[in-house]
Short mmCIF file of C-alpha atoms in Angstrom, two decimals:
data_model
loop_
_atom_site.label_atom_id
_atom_site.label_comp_id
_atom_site.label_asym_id
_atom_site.label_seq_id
_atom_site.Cartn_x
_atom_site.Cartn_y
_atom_site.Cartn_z
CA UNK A 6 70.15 133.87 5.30
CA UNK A 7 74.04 134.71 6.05
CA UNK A 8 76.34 133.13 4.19
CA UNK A 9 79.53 131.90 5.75
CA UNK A 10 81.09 133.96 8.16
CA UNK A 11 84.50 133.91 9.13
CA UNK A 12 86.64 136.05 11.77
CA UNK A 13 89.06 138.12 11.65
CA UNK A 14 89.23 139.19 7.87
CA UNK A 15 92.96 139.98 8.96
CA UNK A 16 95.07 138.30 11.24
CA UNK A 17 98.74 139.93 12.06
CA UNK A 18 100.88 137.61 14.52
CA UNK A 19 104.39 137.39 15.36
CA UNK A 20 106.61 134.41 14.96
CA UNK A 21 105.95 131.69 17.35
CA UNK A 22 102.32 133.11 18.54
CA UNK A 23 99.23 131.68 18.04
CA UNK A 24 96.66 132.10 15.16
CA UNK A 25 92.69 130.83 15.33
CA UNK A 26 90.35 131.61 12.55
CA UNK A 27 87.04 131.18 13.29
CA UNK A 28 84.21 129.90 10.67
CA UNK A 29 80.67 130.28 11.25
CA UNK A 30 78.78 127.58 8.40
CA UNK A 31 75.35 128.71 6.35
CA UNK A 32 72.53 128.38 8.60
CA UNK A 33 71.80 124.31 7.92
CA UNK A 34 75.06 123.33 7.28
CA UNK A 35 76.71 120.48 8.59
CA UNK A 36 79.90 120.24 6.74
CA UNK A 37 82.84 122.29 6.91
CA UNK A 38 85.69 122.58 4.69
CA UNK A 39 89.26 124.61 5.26
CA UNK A 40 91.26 125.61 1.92
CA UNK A 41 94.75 127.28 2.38
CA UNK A 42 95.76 129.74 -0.51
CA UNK A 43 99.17 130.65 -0.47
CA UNK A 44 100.42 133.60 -2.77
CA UNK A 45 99.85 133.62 -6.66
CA UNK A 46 98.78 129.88 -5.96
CA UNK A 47 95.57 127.81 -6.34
CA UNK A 48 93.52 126.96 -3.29
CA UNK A 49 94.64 123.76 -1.64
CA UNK A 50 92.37 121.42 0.97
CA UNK A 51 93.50 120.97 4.34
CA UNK A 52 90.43 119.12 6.35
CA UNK A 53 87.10 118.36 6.42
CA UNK A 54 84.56 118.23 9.39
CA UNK A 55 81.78 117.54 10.60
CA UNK A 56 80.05 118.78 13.81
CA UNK A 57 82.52 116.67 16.44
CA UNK A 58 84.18 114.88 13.81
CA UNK A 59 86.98 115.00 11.28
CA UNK A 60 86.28 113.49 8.75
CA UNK A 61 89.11 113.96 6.62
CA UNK A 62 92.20 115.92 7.40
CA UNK A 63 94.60 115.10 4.68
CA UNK A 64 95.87 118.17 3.60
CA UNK A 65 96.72 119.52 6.95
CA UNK A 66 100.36 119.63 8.23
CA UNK A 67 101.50 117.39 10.27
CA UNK A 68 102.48 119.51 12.68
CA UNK A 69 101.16 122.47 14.66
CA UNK A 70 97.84 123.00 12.55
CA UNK A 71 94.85 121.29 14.21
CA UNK A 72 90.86 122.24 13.54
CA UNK A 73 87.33 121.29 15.24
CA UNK A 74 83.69 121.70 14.57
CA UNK A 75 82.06 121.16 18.09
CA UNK A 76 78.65 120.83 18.63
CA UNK A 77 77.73 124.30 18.96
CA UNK A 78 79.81 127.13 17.79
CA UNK A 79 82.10 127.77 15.05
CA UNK A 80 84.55 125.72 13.32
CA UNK A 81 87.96 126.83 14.53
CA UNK A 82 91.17 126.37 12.50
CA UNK A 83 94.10 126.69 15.16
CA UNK A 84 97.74 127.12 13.62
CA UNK A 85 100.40 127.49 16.80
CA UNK A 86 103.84 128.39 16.94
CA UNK A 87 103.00 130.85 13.50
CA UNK A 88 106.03 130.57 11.12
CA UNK A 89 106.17 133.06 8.12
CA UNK A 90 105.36 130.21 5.67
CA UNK A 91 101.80 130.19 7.31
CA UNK A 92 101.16 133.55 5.51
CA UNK A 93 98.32 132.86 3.17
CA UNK A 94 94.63 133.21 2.57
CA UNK A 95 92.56 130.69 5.02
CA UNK A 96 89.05 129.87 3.40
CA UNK A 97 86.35 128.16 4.83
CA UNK A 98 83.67 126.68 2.67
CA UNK A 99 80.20 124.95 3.99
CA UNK A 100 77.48 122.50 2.49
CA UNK A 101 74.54 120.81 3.56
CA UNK A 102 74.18 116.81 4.51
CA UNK A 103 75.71 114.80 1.40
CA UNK A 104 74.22 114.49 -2.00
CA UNK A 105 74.45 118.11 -3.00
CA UNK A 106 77.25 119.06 -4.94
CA UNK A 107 78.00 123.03 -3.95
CA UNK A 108 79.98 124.23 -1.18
CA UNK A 109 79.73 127.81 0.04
CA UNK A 110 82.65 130.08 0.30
CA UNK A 111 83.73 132.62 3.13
CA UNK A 112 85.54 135.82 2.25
CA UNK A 113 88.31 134.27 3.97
CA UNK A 114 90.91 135.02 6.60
CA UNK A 115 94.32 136.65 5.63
CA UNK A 116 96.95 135.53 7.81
CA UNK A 117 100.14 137.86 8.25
CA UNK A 118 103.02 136.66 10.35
CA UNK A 119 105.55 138.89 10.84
CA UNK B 7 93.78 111.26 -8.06
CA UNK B 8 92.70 113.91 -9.97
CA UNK B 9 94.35 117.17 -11.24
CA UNK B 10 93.15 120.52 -13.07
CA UNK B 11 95.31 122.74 -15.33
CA UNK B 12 94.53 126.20 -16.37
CA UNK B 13 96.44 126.93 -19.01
CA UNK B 14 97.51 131.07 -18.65
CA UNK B 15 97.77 132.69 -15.21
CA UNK B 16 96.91 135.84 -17.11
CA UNK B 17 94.03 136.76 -19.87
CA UNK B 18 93.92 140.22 -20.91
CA UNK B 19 90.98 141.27 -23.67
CA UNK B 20 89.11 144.40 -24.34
CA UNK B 21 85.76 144.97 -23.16
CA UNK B 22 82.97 143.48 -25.59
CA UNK B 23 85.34 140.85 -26.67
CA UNK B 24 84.78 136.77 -26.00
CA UNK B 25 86.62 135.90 -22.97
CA UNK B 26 88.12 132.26 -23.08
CA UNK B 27 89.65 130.66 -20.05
CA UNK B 28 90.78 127.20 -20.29
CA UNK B 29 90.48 124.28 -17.88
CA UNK B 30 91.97 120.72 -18.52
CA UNK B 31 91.18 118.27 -16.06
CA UNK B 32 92.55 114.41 -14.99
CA UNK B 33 90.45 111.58 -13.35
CA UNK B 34 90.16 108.45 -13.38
CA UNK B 35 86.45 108.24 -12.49
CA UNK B 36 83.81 110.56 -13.66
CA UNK B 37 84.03 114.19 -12.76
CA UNK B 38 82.34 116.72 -11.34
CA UNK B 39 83.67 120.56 -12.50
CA UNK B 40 83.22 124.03 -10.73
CA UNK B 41 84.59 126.99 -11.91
CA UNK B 42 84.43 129.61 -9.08
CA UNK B 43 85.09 133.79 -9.37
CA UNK B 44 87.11 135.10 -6.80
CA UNK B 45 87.29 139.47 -6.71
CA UNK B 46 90.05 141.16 -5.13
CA UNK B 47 89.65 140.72 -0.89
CA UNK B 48 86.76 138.71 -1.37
CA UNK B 49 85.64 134.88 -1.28
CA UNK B 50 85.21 132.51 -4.09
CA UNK B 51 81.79 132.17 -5.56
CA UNK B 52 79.93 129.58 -7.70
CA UNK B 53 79.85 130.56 -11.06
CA UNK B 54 78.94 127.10 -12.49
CA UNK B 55 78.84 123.41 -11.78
CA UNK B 56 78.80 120.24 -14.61
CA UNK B 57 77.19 117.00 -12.37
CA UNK B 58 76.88 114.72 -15.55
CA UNK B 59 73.76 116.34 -16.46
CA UNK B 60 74.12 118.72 -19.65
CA UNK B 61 77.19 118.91 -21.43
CA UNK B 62 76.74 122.93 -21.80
CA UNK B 63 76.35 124.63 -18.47
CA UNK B 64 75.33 128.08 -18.15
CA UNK B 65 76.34 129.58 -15.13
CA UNK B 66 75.64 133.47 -13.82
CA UNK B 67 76.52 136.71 -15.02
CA UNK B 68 76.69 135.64 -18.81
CA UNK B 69 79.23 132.63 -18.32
CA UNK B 70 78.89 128.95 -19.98
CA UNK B 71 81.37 126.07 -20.27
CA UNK B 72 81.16 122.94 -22.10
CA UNK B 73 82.33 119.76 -20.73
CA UNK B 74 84.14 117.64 -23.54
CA UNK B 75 84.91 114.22 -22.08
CA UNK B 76 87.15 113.62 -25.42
CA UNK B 77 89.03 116.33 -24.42
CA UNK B 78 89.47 116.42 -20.78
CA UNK B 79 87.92 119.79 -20.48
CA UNK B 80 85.83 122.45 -18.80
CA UNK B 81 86.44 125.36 -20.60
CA UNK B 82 84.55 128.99 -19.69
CA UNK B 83 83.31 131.33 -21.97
CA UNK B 84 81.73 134.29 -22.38
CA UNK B 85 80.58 135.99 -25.37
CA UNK B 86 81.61 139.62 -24.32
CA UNK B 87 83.34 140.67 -21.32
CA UNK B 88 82.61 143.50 -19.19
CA UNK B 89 84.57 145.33 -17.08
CA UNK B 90 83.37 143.81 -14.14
CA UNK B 91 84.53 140.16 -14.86
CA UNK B 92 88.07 141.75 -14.01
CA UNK B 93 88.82 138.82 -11.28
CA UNK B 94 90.44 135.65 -10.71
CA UNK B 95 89.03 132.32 -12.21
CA UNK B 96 89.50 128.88 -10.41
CA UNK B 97 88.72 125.75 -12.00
CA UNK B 98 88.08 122.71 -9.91
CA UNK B 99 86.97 119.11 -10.02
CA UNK B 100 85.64 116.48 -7.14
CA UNK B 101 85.43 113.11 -7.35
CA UNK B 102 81.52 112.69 -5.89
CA UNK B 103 78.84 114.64 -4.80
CA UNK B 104 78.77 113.19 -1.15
CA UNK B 105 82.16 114.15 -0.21
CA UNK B 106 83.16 117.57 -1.73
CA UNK B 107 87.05 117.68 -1.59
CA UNK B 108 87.46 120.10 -4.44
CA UNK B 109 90.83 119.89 -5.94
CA UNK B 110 91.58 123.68 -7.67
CA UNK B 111 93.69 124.72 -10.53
CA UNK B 112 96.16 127.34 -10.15
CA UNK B 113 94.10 130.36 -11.56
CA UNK B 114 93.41 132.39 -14.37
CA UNK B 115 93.37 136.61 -13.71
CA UNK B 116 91.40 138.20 -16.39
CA UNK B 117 91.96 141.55 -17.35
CA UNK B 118 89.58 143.00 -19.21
CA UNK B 119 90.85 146.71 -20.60
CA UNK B 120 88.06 149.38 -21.83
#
């Protein structure tokens, strides 16, 4: 049983392009969570999902940062118009239906814009 | 809305000794505590959970923490460190166990020295 995939481990992009991190949940999983982790800081929660739905997207930026969990396929986490202030760790983190506690961790995605 | 403090972003202590990494947390309804692992380039992972159940969780690789209501804390312990618990420790809390919107502290690195 795989645990939760994401792609690319490392993504480089220039100022003003276009960054989408992918997250593939634990096979049974039907929740989907992004954390941001910027440098020498705690992780912080940007949105939560369910397959077509957002559920909660509080901690995501008003602007330019958007994310979707469609019915089949990944979860995608799509930051446009990069700035260097998006530079951080990207962590996605799955569970199964509610009333379990435990979310499952990625190895993240470390964005670079340069 | 609840809060976690981890009091020292750095813990250095010689292999063999106890390793002590505090967690203070802040909610106003009861809690549920995580403290996850993270090593270098890799994901977090689930060293150990407190759901109301026991007050004195014991969690993987040798870790416990005990959850002291009186004293807002979650603290982790273990009696003697090896080399390999070199990483950084997150402390976290959530509000329920249907909706997991962990909130994290800022992190503890351990250093453990031979």
């Amino acid at each position: 049983n795989a645990g939760v995939m994401q792609n690319p481990r490392h993504l480089v992009r220039r100022r003003g392009q276009e960054a989408r991190l992918r997250c593939s949940p634990m096979k049974g999983h039907s929740h989907v969570y992004w954390y941001r982790q910027l440098p020498e800081e705690g992780l912080k929660f940007m949105v939560y999902l369910q397959k077509e739905n957002i559920i909660d997207e509080s901690g995501m930026p008003k602007e330019r940062f958007s994310a979707e969990f469609p019915k089949e396929g990944p979860s995608i986490l799509r930051i446009q118009q990069v700035v260097r202030g998006d530079s951080a760790a990207y962590f996605c983190a799955s569970s199964p239906p509610p009333g379990l506690t435990e979310a499952f961790f990625g190895q993240g995605t470390r964005l670079t814009v340069v | 809305a609840q809060s976690v403090t981890q009091l020292g972003s750095h813990v250095s202590v010689s292999e063999g000794a106890l390793v002590l990494l505090r967690c203070n947390y802040s909610s106003s309804v009861p809690p549920y505590l995580f403290w996850y692992v993270q090593y270098p380039n890799q994901g977090l992972q689930l060293l150990l959970k407190y759901t109301s159940a026991a007050t004195l969780v014991k969690g993987i690789n040798g870790f416990e923490a005990e959850f002291k209501k009186s004293e807002t804390s979650f603290h982790l312990t273990k009696p003697s460190a090896h080399m390999s618990d070199a990483a950084e420790y997150f402390c976290a809390v959530s509000k329920d166990t249907g909706f997991q919107k962990l909130v994290f502290g800022t992190g503890t690195r351990l250093l453990v020295s031979p």
